[in-house]
Coordinates of C-alpha atoms in Angstrom, one line a residue:
M1377 CA 14.1 27.3 -7.5
A1378 CA 13.1 24.2 -9.3
G1379 CA 10.3 23.3 -7.1
C1380 CA 6.7 24.3 -7.0
T1381 CA 6.3 27.8 -8.5
R1382 CA 3.0 29.2 -7.2
S1383 CA 3.5 32.0 -4.7
P1384 CA 1.1 33.6 -2.3
D1385 CA 1.1 36.7 -4.4
E1386 CA -0.2 35.1 -7.6
A1387 CA -3.8 36.0 -8.4
T1388 CA -4.5 32.5 -9.8
T1389 CA -3.6 30.7 -6.6
A1390 CA -6.9 30.6 -4.8
P1391 CA -10.0 32.4 -3.7
P1392 CA -10.2 33.9 -0.2
A1393 CA -10.2 31.4 2.6
T1394 CA -13.4 29.7 3.1
Q1395 CA -15.2 29.9 6.5
R1396 CA -14.2 27.0 8.7
T1397 CA -15.8 25.5 11.8
A1398 CA -14.1 23.7 14.6
P1399 CA -14.0 19.9 14.2
P1400 CA -16.2 18.0 16.7
A1401 CA -14.6 16.8 19.9
A1402 CA -15.7 13.1 19.1
I1403 CA -17.5 11.3 16.4
S1404 CA -20.8 9.8 17.3
T1405 CA -23.7 8.3 15.2
A1406 CA -26.0 11.1 16.6
Q1407 CA -23.9 14.1 15.4
T1408 CA -24.2 15.9 12.1
E1409 CA -20.5 16.3 11.2
A1410 CA -17.7 13.7 11.0
D1411 CA -14.4 14.1 9.3
W1412 CA -11.7 11.8 7.8
P1413 CA -8.6 13.8 8.6
V1414 CA -5.9 11.2 8.0
Y1415 CA -5.4 9.0 4.9
G1416 CA -6.0 5.8 6.9
G1417 CA -8.9 7.4 8.9
N1418 CA -6.7 7.8 11.9
L1419 CA -3.0 7.5 12.5
A1420 CA -3.5 4.0 13.7
G1421 CA -4.3 3.1 10.0
Q1422 CA -7.5 1.3 10.9
R1423 CA -9.6 2.8 8.0
Y1424 CA -12.7 2.5 10.1
S1425 CA -15.5 4.9 10.8
P1426 CA -18.3 4.6 13.5
L1427 CA -20.8 6.3 11.2
A1428 CA -24.0 4.3 10.8
T1429 CA -26.5 6.5 8.9
I1430 CA -25.9 4.2 5.9
N1431 CA -26.7 0.7 7.3
R1432 CA -28.0 -2.7 6.2
D1433 CA -31.6 -1.4 6.0
N1434 CA -30.8 1.4 3.4
V1435 CA -27.4 0.7 1.9
A1436 CA -29.0 -0.8 -1.3
K1437 CA -30.5 2.8 -2.0
L1438 CA -27.1 4.4 -2.4
E1439 CA -26.8 6.5 -5.4
I1440 CA -24.2 8.9 -7.0
A1441 CA -24.4 12.3 -5.3
W1442 CA -21.7 13.9 -7.4
R1443 CA -18.7 13.1 -9.8
F1444 CA -15.5 15.0 -10.1
N1445 CA -13.4 14.3 -13.3
T1446 CA -9.7 14.2 -12.5
G1447 CA -8.6 13.3 -16.1
N1448 CA -8.1 16.9 -17.2
Y1449 CA -5.2 17.6 -14.9
G1450 CA -2.4 17.0 -17.3
P1451 CA 0.1 16.9 -18.8
R1452 CA -1.8 13.8 -20.1
P1453 CA -5.2 12.4 -19.4
E1454 CA -5.3 10.2 -16.3
Q1455 CA -7.0 6.8 -16.4
R1456 CA -6.6 5.9 -12.8
N1457 CA -6.5 7.9 -9.6
E1458 CA -5.3 6.2 -6.6
T1459 CA -6.0 9.0 -4.1
T1460 CA -8.1 8.9 -0.9
P1461 CA -9.4 12.4 0.0
L1462 CA -9.2 13.9 3.4
M1463 CA -12.4 15.5 4.9
I1464 CA -11.6 18.3 7.3
D1465 CA -13.9 21.0 8.7
G1466 CA -16.4 21.0 5.9
V1467 CA -13.9 20.7 3.0
L1468 CA -12.7 17.8 1.0
Y1469 CA -9.0 17.8 -0.1
T1470 CA -7.4 15.5 -2.7
T1471 CA -4.6 14.9 -5.2
V1472 CA -5.3 14.6 -8.9
G1473 CA -3.5 14.1 -12.1
I1474 CA 0.0 12.6 -12.7
T1475 CA 1.6 15.9 -11.7
R1476 CA -0.2 15.5 -8.3
N1477 CA -2.2 18.7 -8.2
V1478 CA -4.1 19.5 -5.0
V1479 CA -7.8 20.3 -5.1
A1480 CA -10.2 21.5 -2.5
L1481 CA -13.8 20.5 -3.1
D1482 CA -17.2 21.1 -1.6
P1483 CA -18.0 17.7 0.0
T1484 CA -21.8 18.1 -0.7
S1485 CA -21.5 18.9 -4.5
G1486 CA -17.9 18.2 -5.7
E1487 CA -17.6 21.9 -6.5
T1488 CA -14.0 23.1 -6.9
L1489 CA -13.0 25.6 -4.2
W1490 CA -9.3 26.0 -5.2
V1491 CA -6.6 24.3 -7.1
W1492 CA -2.8 24.2 -6.5
R1493 CA -0.6 23.1 -9.4
P1494 CA 3.0 21.9 -8.8
N1495 CA 5.9 22.5 -11.1
D1496 CA 8.7 20.0 -10.5
G1497 CA 10.6 21.2 -13.6
E1498 CA 10.8 19.1 -16.8
Q1499 CA 13.9 17.1 -16.0
R1500 CA 13.0 16.5 -12.4
F1501 CA 9.5 15.3 -13.4
K1502 CA 10.9 13.2 -16.2
A1503 CA 13.1 11.3 -13.8
A1504 CA 10.4 10.9 -11.2
P1505 CA 9.7 7.1 -10.6
R1506 CA 6.1 7.5 -9.4
K1507 CA 4.3 9.8 -11.8
T1508 CA 0.8 9.3 -10.5
S1509 CA -1.9 11.2 -8.5
G1510 CA -0.2 9.8 -5.4
R1511 CA -2.3 8.3 -2.7
G1512 CA -3.2 11.4 -0.8
L1513 CA -2.3 14.4 1.5
S1514 CA -1.4 15.0 5.1
Y1515 CA -2.9 17.6 7.6
W1516 CA -1.4 19.3 10.6
K1517 CA -2.7 22.0 13.1
D1518 CA -1.3 23.3 16.2
G1519 CA -3.3 24.6 19.3
A1520 CA -3.2 28.2 18.1
G1521 CA -5.3 27.9 14.9
T1522 CA -2.4 27.3 12.5
E1523 CA -3.1 24.5 10.1
R1524 CA -1.3 23.1 7.0
L1525 CA -1.7 20.5 4.2
F1526 CA 1.3 18.6 3.1
V1527 CA 1.9 17.0 -0.3
V1528 CA 5.0 15.2 -1.7
T1529 CA 5.3 15.9 -5.4
P1530 CA 6.4 13.2 -7.9
G1531 CA 9.7 15.1 -8.3
F1532 CA 10.4 14.7 -4.6
Y1533 CA 9.5 18.1 -3.0
L1534 CA 7.7 18.4 0.3
V1535 CA 5.2 21.3 0.0
S1536 CA 3.2 23.0 2.7
L1537 CA -0.2 24.6 1.8
D1538 CA -2.7 26.7 3.5
P1539 CA -6.0 24.6 3.6
G1540 CA -8.1 27.8 3.4
T1541 CA -6.5 29.2 0.3
G1542 CA -4.2 26.6 -1.4
R1543 CA -1.4 29.0 -1.3
Q1544 CA 2.2 27.8 -0.3
T1545 CA 3.1 28.8 3.2
P1546 CA 5.9 31.3 3.8
G1547 CA 8.3 30.2 6.6
F1548 CA 8.3 26.5 5.6
G1549 CA 11.4 25.7 3.6
E1550 CA 11.7 28.1 0.7
N1551 CA 8.4 29.6 0.0
G1552 CA 6.6 26.6 1.3
V1553 CA 8.9 24.0 -0.3
V1554 CA 11.5 21.6 1.0
D1555 CA 13.7 19.9 -1.7
L1556 CA 13.8 16.3 -0.6
M1557 CA 16.7 15.6 -3.0
V1558 CA 18.9 17.6 -0.6
G1559 CA 20.5 15.1 1.8
I1560 CA 19.8 11.8 0.1
R1561 CA 22.5 9.1 0.3
G1562 CA 23.6 8.2 -3.2
E1563 CA 24.4 9.8 -6.5
M1564 CA 21.6 10.4 -9.0
T1565 CA 22.2 9.1 -12.4
D1566 CA 19.9 8.3 -15.4
K1567 CA 19.8 4.8 -14.1
R1568 CA 18.7 5.6 -10.6
S1569 CA 15.6 7.0 -9.0
I1570 CA 13.9 8.2 -5.9
G1571 CA 10.4 9.7 -5.3
N1572 CA 7.3 9.1 -3.3
S1573 CA 3.8 7.6 -3.7
S1574 CA 2.2 7.7 -0.3
P1575 CA 1.3 10.6 1.9
A1576 CA 3.7 11.8 4.6
L1577 CA 2.8 11.0 8.2
V1578 CA 2.2 13.8 10.6
I1579 CA 2.6 13.1 14.4
G1580 CA 2.7 16.1 16.7
D1581 CA 4.8 18.8 15.0
V1582 CA 6.8 16.2 12.9
V1583 CA 6.2 15.4 9.3
V1584 CA 7.7 12.0 8.4
V1585 CA 8.5 11.3 4.7
G1586 CA 9.2 7.9 3.3
P1587 CA 10.6 7.5 -0.3
A1588 CA 9.7 5.3 -3.3
H1589 CA 11.9 4.0 -6.0
D1590 CA 11.3 2.4 -9.4
V1591 CA 10.2 -1.2 -9.4
A1592 CA 13.4 -3.2 -9.2
M1593 CA 12.6 -6.4 -11.1
R1594 CA 14.9 -5.3 -13.9
P1595 CA 17.2 -2.7 -12.4
R1596 CA 19.9 -1.3 -14.7
D1597 CA 22.3 -0.7 -11.8
K1598 CA 23.1 -2.7 -8.7
E1599 CA 23.5 0.6 -6.9
N1600 CA 20.8 3.1 -6.1
I1601 CA 19.7 6.0 -3.8
K1602 CA 19.1 4.6 -0.2
G1603 CA 15.5 4.8 1.1
D1604 CA 16.2 6.8 4.3
V1605 CA 13.1 8.0 6.3
R1606 CA 13.3 11.7 7.5
G1607 CA 11.4 13.8 10.0
F1608 CA 10.8 17.5 9.3
D1609 CA 9.5 20.3 11.5
A1610 CA 5.9 21.0 10.5
R1611 CA 6.3 24.8 11.0
T1612 CA 9.7 25.4 9.4
G1613 CA 10.5 22.5 7.2
K1614 CA 13.7 22.0 9.1
L1615 CA 15.2 18.5 9.1
L1616 CA 14.8 17.1 12.6
W1617 CA 16.2 13.5 12.0
T1618 CA 17.1 10.8 9.5
F1619 CA 16.7 7.1 9.9
H1620 CA 19.0 4.9 7.9
T1621 CA 17.0 2.0 6.5
I1622 CA 20.3 0.7 5.2
P1623 CA 22.8 1.2 8.1
A1624 CA 25.9 3.3 7.6
K1625 CA 29.3 1.8 8.6
G1626 CA 29.5 1.6 12.5
E1627 CA 25.6 1.6 12.9
P1628 CA 23.7 -1.4 14.2
G1629 CA 22.7 -3.8 11.4
Y1630 CA 25.7 -3.0 9.2
E1631 CA 27.1 -6.3 9.9
T1632 CA 24.1 -7.9 8.2
W1633 CA 25.4 -6.6 4.8
L1634 CA 28.2 -8.8 3.9
D1635 CA 31.2 -7.8 1.7
G1636 CA 30.6 -4.1 2.3
S1637 CA 27.3 -4.3 0.2
A1638 CA 25.6 -1.7 2.5
E1639 CA 28.0 0.9 0.9
Y1640 CA 26.4 0.8 -2.5
T1641 CA 23.1 -1.1 -2.3
G1642 CA 20.0 1.2 -2.4
N1643 CA 16.2 1.1 -2.1
A1644 CA 14.8 -0.3 1.2
G1645 CA 12.6 2.7 1.2
V1646 CA 9.1 3.1 2.9
W1647 CA 6.8 3.6 -0.2
A1648 CA 3.8 2.3 1.7
R1649 CA 1.8 4.3 4.4
M1650 CA 3.1 4.7 7.9
S1651 CA 1.2 4.7 11.2
A1652 CA 1.8 6.3 14.6
D1653 CA 0.8 6.1 18.2
T1654 CA 0.4 9.6 19.5
E1655 CA 0.1 8.5 23.1
L1656 CA 3.4 6.5 23.0
G1657 CA 5.0 9.1 20.7
L1658 CA 6.1 6.2 18.2
V1659 CA 6.1 5.8 14.4
Y1660 CA 5.9 2.5 12.7
L1661 CA 7.7 2.0 9.3
P1662 CA 6.9 -0.8 6.9
V1663 CA 10.3 -1.0 5.1
E1664 CA 10.6 -2.4 1.6
A1665 CA 13.3 -4.7 0.1
P1666 CA 16.7 -3.5 -1.1
I1667 CA 17.6 -3.5 -4.8
G1668 CA 17.1 -5.9 -6.7
D1669 CA 13.6 -7.5 -6.2
V1670 CA 14.4 -11.0 -7.2
Y1671 CA 18.2 -11.2 -7.2
G1672 CA 20.2 -10.4 -4.2
G1673 CA 23.7 -11.8 -5.0
H1674 CA 25.2 -8.2 -4.9
R1675 CA 23.9 -7.8 -1.4
P1676 CA 24.8 -10.9 0.7
G1677 CA 23.4 -11.2 4.2
S1678 CA 20.1 -10.8 5.8
N1679 CA 20.0 -7.0 4.9
L1680 CA 18.6 -5.1 7.8
Y1681 CA 16.3 -3.1 7.8
G1682 CA 15.0 -4.4 4.6
N1683 CA 11.6 -6.1 4.8
S1684 CA 11.4 -5.1 8.5
L1685 CA 8.7 -3.4 10.7
V1686 CA 10.7 -0.7 12.4
C1687 CA 9.5 1.4 15.3
L1688 CA 10.9 4.9 15.9
D1689 CA 10.7 7.6 18.4
A1690 CA 8.7 10.3 16.6
K1691 CA 10.6 13.2 18.0
T1692 CA 14.2 11.9 17.6
G1693 CA 14.0 9.2 14.9
Q1694 CA 15.9 6.8 17.2
K1695 CA 15.0 3.2 16.7
V1696 CA 13.0 1.7 19.6
W1697 CA 12.6 -1.8 18.1
H1698 CA 12.5 -3.7 14.9
Y1699 CA 11.5 -7.1 13.5
Q1700 CA 12.7 -8.5 10.1
L1701 CA 9.8 -10.3 8.4
I1702 CA 11.9 -11.6 5.5
H1703 CA 15.6 -12.2 5.6
H1704 CA 17.3 -11.3 2.2
D1705 CA 14.2 -10.8 0.2
I1706 CA 14.3 -12.3 -3.4
W1707 CA 10.6 -12.5 -4.0
D1708 CA 9.6 -8.8 -4.1
W1709 CA 7.6 -9.3 -1.0
D1710 CA 8.3 -5.8 0.5
N1711 CA 6.0 -4.6 3.2
P1712 CA 3.2 -3.0 1.2
T1713 CA 0.8 -1.3 3.6
A1714 CA 0.6 0.7 6.8
P1715 CA 0.9 -1.3 10.1
V1716 CA -2.5 -1.3 11.8
L1717 CA -2.5 -0.4 15.5
M1718 CA -5.0 -2.2 17.6
D1719 CA -5.7 -2.8 21.3
L1720 CA -6.5 -6.5 21.7
V1721 CA -7.5 -8.9 24.5
V1722 CA -5.3 -12.0 24.1
D1723 CA -5.9 -14.8 26.6
G1724 CA -7.6 -12.3 29.0
K1725 CA -4.6 -9.8 28.8
T1726 CA -4.8 -6.4 27.2
V1727 CA -2.2 -5.9 24.5
K1728 CA -1.2 -2.7 22.7
A1729 CA -0.6 -4.4 19.4
V1730 CA 0.6 -3.6 15.8
A1731 CA -0.2 -5.8 12.9
Q1732 CA 1.7 -5.8 9.6
I1733 CA -0.4 -7.1 6.6
T1734 CA 2.0 -8.6 4.1
K1735 CA 2.3 -9.6 0.4
Q1736 CA 3.2 -13.2 1.5
G1737 CA -0.3 -13.6 3.1
W1738 CA 0.5 -13.3 6.8
V1739 CA -0.4 -10.8 9.5
Y1740 CA 2.6 -10.5 11.7
T1741 CA 1.4 -9.1 15.1
F1742 CA 3.5 -7.6 17.8
D1743 CA 3.3 -5.7 21.0
R1744 CA 3.7 -2.2 19.7
T1745 CA 5.5 -1.0 22.8
N1746 CA 8.5 -3.4 22.6
G1747 CA 8.2 -5.6 19.4
T1748 CA 7.5 -8.8 21.3
P1749 CA 5.3 -11.1 19.0
V1750 CA 1.8 -11.5 20.3
W1751 CA 1.9 -15.1 19.1
P1752 CA 5.1 -17.1 18.6
I1753 CA 7.0 -16.6 15.3
E1754 CA 9.2 -19.6 14.4
E1755 CA 12.3 -19.5 12.4
R1756 CA 12.0 -22.5 10.0
P1757 CA 14.5 -23.8 7.5
V1758 CA 13.6 -23.0 3.8
A1759 CA 15.0 -24.3 0.5
K1760 CA 18.3 -23.1 -0.9
G1761 CA 18.4 -22.3 -4.6
D1762 CA 21.0 -22.8 -7.2
V1763 CA 21.5 -19.4 -8.9
P1764 CA 25.2 -18.6 -9.3
G1765 CA 26.3 -15.9 -6.8
E1766 CA 23.0 -15.7 -4.8
W1767 CA 23.1 -15.7 -1.0
Y1768 CA 20.3 -17.8 0.6
S1769 CA 18.9 -17.3 4.1
P1770 CA 18.8 -20.7 5.7
T1771 CA 15.6 -19.8 7.7
Q1772 CA 12.6 -17.5 7.4
P1773 CA 10.1 -16.4 10.1
F1774 CA 6.7 -18.2 10.2
P1775 CA 3.9 -16.8 12.4
S1776 CA 1.9 -19.3 14.3
K1777 CA -1.2 -17.0 14.3
P1778 CA -3.3 -15.8 12.5
P1779 CA -3.4 -18.4 9.7
A1780 CA -2.4 -17.1 6.2
F1781 CA -5.2 -15.2 4.6
D1782 CA -4.2 -16.4 1.0
R1783 CA -2.7 -19.4 -0.6
Q1784 CA 1.1 -19.9 -0.1
G1785 CA 3.4 -21.9 -2.4
V1786 CA 2.3 -24.1 -5.3
T1787 CA 2.0 -27.9 -5.4
E1788 CA 0.2 -30.0 -8.0
N1789 CA -2.8 -30.0 -5.7
D1790 CA -3.2 -26.2 -6.2
L1791 CA -3.6 -26.5 -10.0
I1792 CA -6.9 -26.0 -11.7
D1793 CA -9.1 -29.0 -11.4
F1794 CA -12.6 -28.1 -12.7
T1795 CA -12.4 -31.2 -14.8
P1796 CA -9.9 -34.1 -15.0
A1797 CA -8.9 -33.0 -18.5
L1798 CA -8.1 -29.4 -17.3
H1799 CA -6.1 -30.7 -14.3
A1800 CA -4.1 -33.1 -16.6
E1801 CA -3.4 -30.1 -18.9
A1802 CA -2.3 -28.0 -15.9
L1803 CA 0.1 -30.8 -14.7
E1804 CA 1.6 -31.0 -18.2
G1805 CA 2.1 -27.2 -18.3
A1806 CA 3.7 -27.2 -14.8
K1807 CA 6.5 -29.4 -16.0
G1808 CA 8.3 -26.4 -17.4
F1809 CA 8.6 -24.8 -13.9
R1810 CA 9.7 -25.4 -10.5
L1811 CA 6.9 -25.6 -7.8
G1812 CA 7.3 -25.6 -4.1
P1813 CA 6.2 -24.2 -0.7
I1814 CA 6.5 -20.6 0.3
F1815 CA 9.9 -19.1 0.1
T1816 CA 10.9 -21.5 -2.8
P1817 CA 13.6 -19.3 -4.4
P1818 CA 13.7 -17.9 -8.0
S1819 CA 15.6 -19.9 -10.5
L1820 CA 17.2 -19.4 -14.0
A1821 CA 15.0 -18.9 -17.0
M1822 CA 17.1 -21.6 -18.7
A1823 CA 18.0 -23.9 -15.9
D1824 CA 20.0 -27.2 -16.3
D1825 CA 17.0 -29.2 -15.3
G1826 CA 15.0 -27.8 -18.2
T1827 CA 12.6 -25.5 -16.2
H1828 CA 12.0 -21.9 -17.1
G1829 CA 11.6 -20.3 -13.7
T1830 CA 9.9 -20.8 -10.3
V1831 CA 6.1 -20.4 -9.8
V1832 CA 5.7 -18.0 -6.9
L1833 CA 2.4 -17.7 -4.9
P1834 CA 1.5 -15.2 -3.6
S1835 CA 2.7 -13.2 -6.6
F1836 CA 5.2 -10.3 -6.6
T1837 CA 2.3 -8.0 -5.9
G1838 CA 0.6 -10.2 -3.3
G1839 CA -1.4 -11.6 -1.4
A1840 CA -2.1 -8.2 0.0
N1841 CA -0.7 -5.0 -1.5
W1842 CA -0.8 -1.2 -0.7
E1843 CA -4.8 -1.5 -0.5
G1844 CA -4.3 -3.1 3.0
G1845 CA -7.3 -3.7 5.2
S1846 CA -9.7 -2.2 7.8
F1847 CA -9.9 -2.9 11.4
D1848 CA -13.0 -2.5 13.6
P1849 CA -11.8 -1.4 17.1
E1850 CA -15.1 -2.4 18.6
T1851 CA -15.3 -6.0 17.5
R1852 CA -11.4 -6.3 17.0
V1853 CA -11.8 -7.8 13.6
L1854 CA -9.5 -7.2 10.7
Y1855 CA -10.6 -7.3 7.1
I1856 CA -8.2 -7.9 4.3
G1857 CA -8.6 -8.0 0.6
S1858 CA -6.1 -10.2 -1.3
Y1859 CA -5.8 -12.1 -4.6
T1860 CA -4.4 -15.5 -5.7
Q1861 CA -2.4 -15.0 -8.8
P1862 CA 1.0 -16.6 -9.2
S1863 CA 4.1 -15.1 -10.7
V1864 CA 7.0 -16.7 -12.5
A1865 CA 10.4 -15.8 -10.9
A1866 CA 12.9 -16.4 -13.7
L1867 CA 16.4 -14.8 -13.9
R1868 CA 18.7 -14.2 -16.8
S1869 CA 22.0 -12.3 -17.4
E1870 CA 21.6 -9.2 -19.7
P1871 CA 25.0 -7.5 -19.4
E1872 CA 24.1 -5.1 -22.3
F1873 CA 21.2 -3.7 -20.1
S1874 CA 22.3 -4.1 -16.5
N1875 CA 25.5 -4.3 -14.5
M1876 CA 23.7 -6.8 -12.1
R1877 CA 24.7 -10.4 -12.5
Y1878 CA 21.0 -11.4 -13.1
I1879 CA 17.7 -9.6 -13.5
S1880 CA 14.2 -10.8 -14.0
G1881 CA 13.4 -12.0 -17.5
G1882 CA 13.4 -14.9 -20.0
G1883 CA 11.1 -17.2 -18.2
A1884 CA 8.2 -18.8 -20.0
P1885 CA 4.6 -17.4 -19.1
L1886 CA 2.3 -19.5 -17.0
P1887 CA 0.0 -21.4 -19.4
L1888 CA -3.7 -20.2 -19.8
L1889 CA -5.6 -23.5 -19.9
Q1890 CA -8.2 -22.9 -22.5
G1891 CA -8.3 -19.4 -21.3
L1892 CA -8.6 -20.4 -17.7
P1893 CA -6.2 -19.5 -14.8
F1894 CA -3.4 -21.9 -13.9
V1895 CA -4.5 -22.4 -10.2
K1896 CA -7.7 -23.1 -8.4
P1897 CA -10.1 -20.5 -7.3
P1898 CA -11.0 -18.3 -5.5
Y1899 CA -8.8 -15.8 -7.4
G1900 CA -9.7 -12.9 -5.1
R1901 CA -10.9 -13.0 -1.6
I1902 CA -11.9 -11.0 1.5
T1903 CA -10.9 -12.5 4.9
A1904 CA -12.1 -11.4 8.3
I1905 CA -9.8 -12.2 11.1
D1906 CA -10.7 -12.2 14.8
M1907 CA -7.6 -10.5 16.1
N1908 CA -8.3 -11.3 19.8
K1909 CA -8.0 -15.0 19.0
G1910 CA -5.8 -14.9 15.9
E1911 CA -8.4 -16.9 14.0
H1912 CA -10.3 -16.5 10.7
L1913 CA -13.9 -15.4 11.2
W1914 CA -14.9 -15.9 7.6
Q1915 CA -13.6 -15.8 4.2
I1916 CA -15.4 -15.2 0.8
P1917 CA -14.6 -14.6 -2.9
N1918 CA -14.2 -10.9 -3.7
G1919 CA -17.2 -11.1 -6.1
P1920 CA -19.0 -13.4 -8.5
T1921 CA -17.3 -15.6 -11.2
P1922 CA -16.1 -13.2 -14.1
K1923 CA -17.9 -13.7 -17.4
D1924 CA -14.8 -15.0 -19.3
I1925 CA -14.5 -17.8 -16.8
A1926 CA -18.3 -18.5 -16.3
E1927 CA -18.8 -18.7 -20.1
S1928 CA -15.7 -20.7 -21.0
P1929 CA -16.4 -23.5 -23.4
A1930 CA -14.3 -25.9 -21.2
L1931 CA -16.8 -25.6 -18.4
N1932 CA -20.0 -26.2 -20.3
G1933 CA -22.5 -28.0 -18.3
L1934 CA -20.6 -27.3 -14.9
T1935 CA -22.0 -25.2 -12.1
I1936 CA -19.1 -23.0 -11.0
P1937 CA -19.4 -21.4 -7.5
P1938 CA -18.3 -17.8 -7.2
T1939 CA -14.6 -17.6 -8.0
G1940 CA -13.9 -13.9 -7.3
R1941 CA -11.6 -12.0 -9.6
A1942 CA -7.8 -11.8 -9.7
T1943 CA -7.8 -8.2 -8.5
R1944 CA -7.0 -6.8 -5.0
A1945 CA -10.2 -5.9 -3.2
V1946 CA -10.4 -2.6 -1.3
V1947 CA -12.4 -2.6 2.0
L1948 CA -13.8 0.1 4.3
A1949 CA -15.4 -0.9 7.6
T1950 CA -18.1 1.3 9.3
K1951 CA -20.1 0.6 12.5
T1952 CA -22.5 -1.6 10.8
L1953 CA -21.2 -2.5 7.3
L1954 CA -18.1 -3.7 5.4
F1955 CA -17.8 -1.9 2.1
A1956 CA -15.6 -3.5 -0.6
A1957 CA -14.9 -3.2 -4.3
E1958 CA -12.9 -5.6 -6.5
G1959 CA -10.2 -3.0 -7.1
W1960 CA -8.5 -1.8 -10.2
G1961 CA -9.3 -4.2 -13.1
G1962 CA -12.4 -5.4 -11.4
A1963 CA -16.1 -4.9 -11.9
P1964 CA -17.4 -1.2 -11.6
A1965 CA -19.3 -1.8 -8.4
L1966 CA -19.3 -1.2 -4.7
R1967 CA -20.7 -4.0 -2.5
A1968 CA -21.9 -3.9 1.1
Y1969 CA -21.4 -7.0 3.3
D1970 CA -22.5 -8.0 6.8
K1971 CA -19.4 -7.7 8.9
A1972 CA -20.1 -10.7 11.1
T1973 CA -20.9 -13.2 8.4
G1974 CA -19.6 -12.0 5.0
E1975 CA -23.2 -12.1 3.6
Q1976 CA -23.5 -9.6 0.6
L1977 CA -26.3 -7.1 1.4
A1978 CA -26.2 -4.8 -1.6
E1979 CA -24.3 -3.9 -4.9
I1980 CA -24.2 -0.3 -6.2
A1981 CA -23.1 0.3 -9.7
L1982 CA -20.1 2.8 -10.3
P1983 CA -19.0 4.5 -13.4
G1984 CA -15.7 2.6 -13.5
A1985 CA -13.4 0.2 -11.6
V1986 CA -12.1 1.4 -8.2
G1987 CA -8.5 2.6 -8.4
G1988 CA -7.9 3.6 -4.8
L1989 CA -9.4 3.3 -1.3
P1990 CA -12.9 4.4 -0.2
M1991 CA -13.5 6.8 2.7
T1992 CA -16.6 8.1 4.4
Y1993 CA -17.6 11.3 6.2
M1994 CA -20.8 13.2 7.3
V1995 CA -21.9 16.7 6.5
K1996 CA -25.0 18.3 7.9
G1997 CA -26.3 15.0 9.0
K1998 CA -25.8 13.2 5.5
Q1999 CA -23.2 10.5 5.2
Y2000 CA -21.2 10.1 2.1
V2001 CA -19.0 7.3 0.7
V2002 CA -16.2 8.6 -1.6
L2003 CA -14.0 6.5 -3.9
P2004 CA -11.8 7.0 -7.0
T2005 CA -12.8 5.2 -10.2
G2006 CA -11.6 4.9 -13.7
G2007 CA -13.8 4.2 -16.7
E2008 CA -14.9 5.5 -20.1
R2009 CA -14.9 9.0 -18.7
G2010 CA -11.3 8.5 -17.5
A2011 CA -10.4 9.0 -13.8
E2012 CA -13.0 10.3 -11.4
I2013 CA -13.8 10.9 -7.8
V2014 CA -17.3 9.6 -7.1
A2015 CA -19.4 10.4 -4.0
L2016 CA -22.3 8.2 -3.1
S2017 CA -25.2 9.0 -0.6
L2018 CA -28.6 8.1 0.3
P2019 CA -31.4 10.0 -1.7
N2020 CA -32.9 13.0 0.0

């Protein structure tokens, strides 16, 4: 077969199974062991730990306990690792390298226990759209002592591994492998793609897999593989159900695709993380946009279930409810992160809620049992564009609470104004673009009015993105990292490259005003939201002012408050602290903040910028914080702890 080639018989597969101990019944600050068994900390996607050994009194003493270099896992050196490890019963598991190897590590030293190496085949790997380390693994166990790790390879295979040995598990698919290309809707060509970037979700005995596609700013084909979500039996790999994110003819939602466009349109996958409620038996899917990202003229209509939060029955895959957050997306504002499950008290009433953090800067919040908005969501009229052949939704949903956590839309008042001269320069530069409120549509690169595209804020990548946020279930506060960096949405026709009427390209770049950004700071921020009230608790820049801004000659003599950096901050909440880093492209440092006020308590130097999401665990009474970095030594996984 063309999938992963390691077999249980190979001598190089792994050492004998390590001794494992049963996980604790519950996590408390008094115990000596605490795991991180799910990518998001738990199936609710909260990214929270009640550990408190590291606290405000000692966090400044954190130091590097061990470093694991992932850059040697080929076929070429890796500069960035996006993974978040799992910690299960005394072993750390992670993905490394662009081929997505799986490694088991000693959590106290970083020592390698075993390595599993996939083999997607040359052609399959070459065609893969997401050749990265991936963002992590999934774990399953039954009540009889059977346990499995699951990884989805870049070439789109679902692989089941024995956590003790790293061997593929017989009885699951073919020698531990299920070919996810089997059963896809759409024909593969050299202009089309499907793969995966986030870990599968395991609920009960069902493994739920969502697909990822190539970025569709400049697709070569208006047709593509459809992003169906599928559930597989955790023991056998048997397909249990398929949910059509683009409805087939005769299915509900098909009528929202005009002119038969549901027949050939692709994407609308779930490349972001999913979440689940085991008590209710429900799975929550953050569905992305259909192809293409900034031009939808070939798919007229509102396009269900694109850009929707969809709730499914985990056992059957049947839709329970859905809510579309953007009708006919043409801003590349696909749902980027796992919905966060939270139990709230709103106006004295307990609500089982689910909150979807979005690129557009809102947190859409629903009753997770039935999809009813916790606070009103109003359909408001939005601007109609003038791109030939485009279909424009007359309205879009605007949440009444919480307020947006980042800036939305661009007016002249949003432009840089450190000095009157800089503001005047920004006003002059803005004349070449269209400005407007959120949902102002993309425009032609060479429009009749002389403009060269529309300035879109948040940008194509957010606002928030796959880094998401952290939720404290005790205080019911949600923490989100985001950044304020506009994009230019400009369209042009390139028939020699694409059969789409228009694709992204040809627009003028935003002017750098004497090396300074086009809009006002902060350029990156962290926001704390009281989710009981739907109100901001505090908001701070994601760090100090970068050197290139602070030392700009245009700002000589001025005192510039912290601006943050135009990177997406990553956050991790514990019982007493909020950990945050500036994210990829930011400073090589981890900072600790007071959760109630946003006051910075400590800054810990790292060997490189943070490329993925941090996690924390405890072994033998010692708490560790682990995060992936990239720097001079290439990609690494770095563990921090207090000195002995």
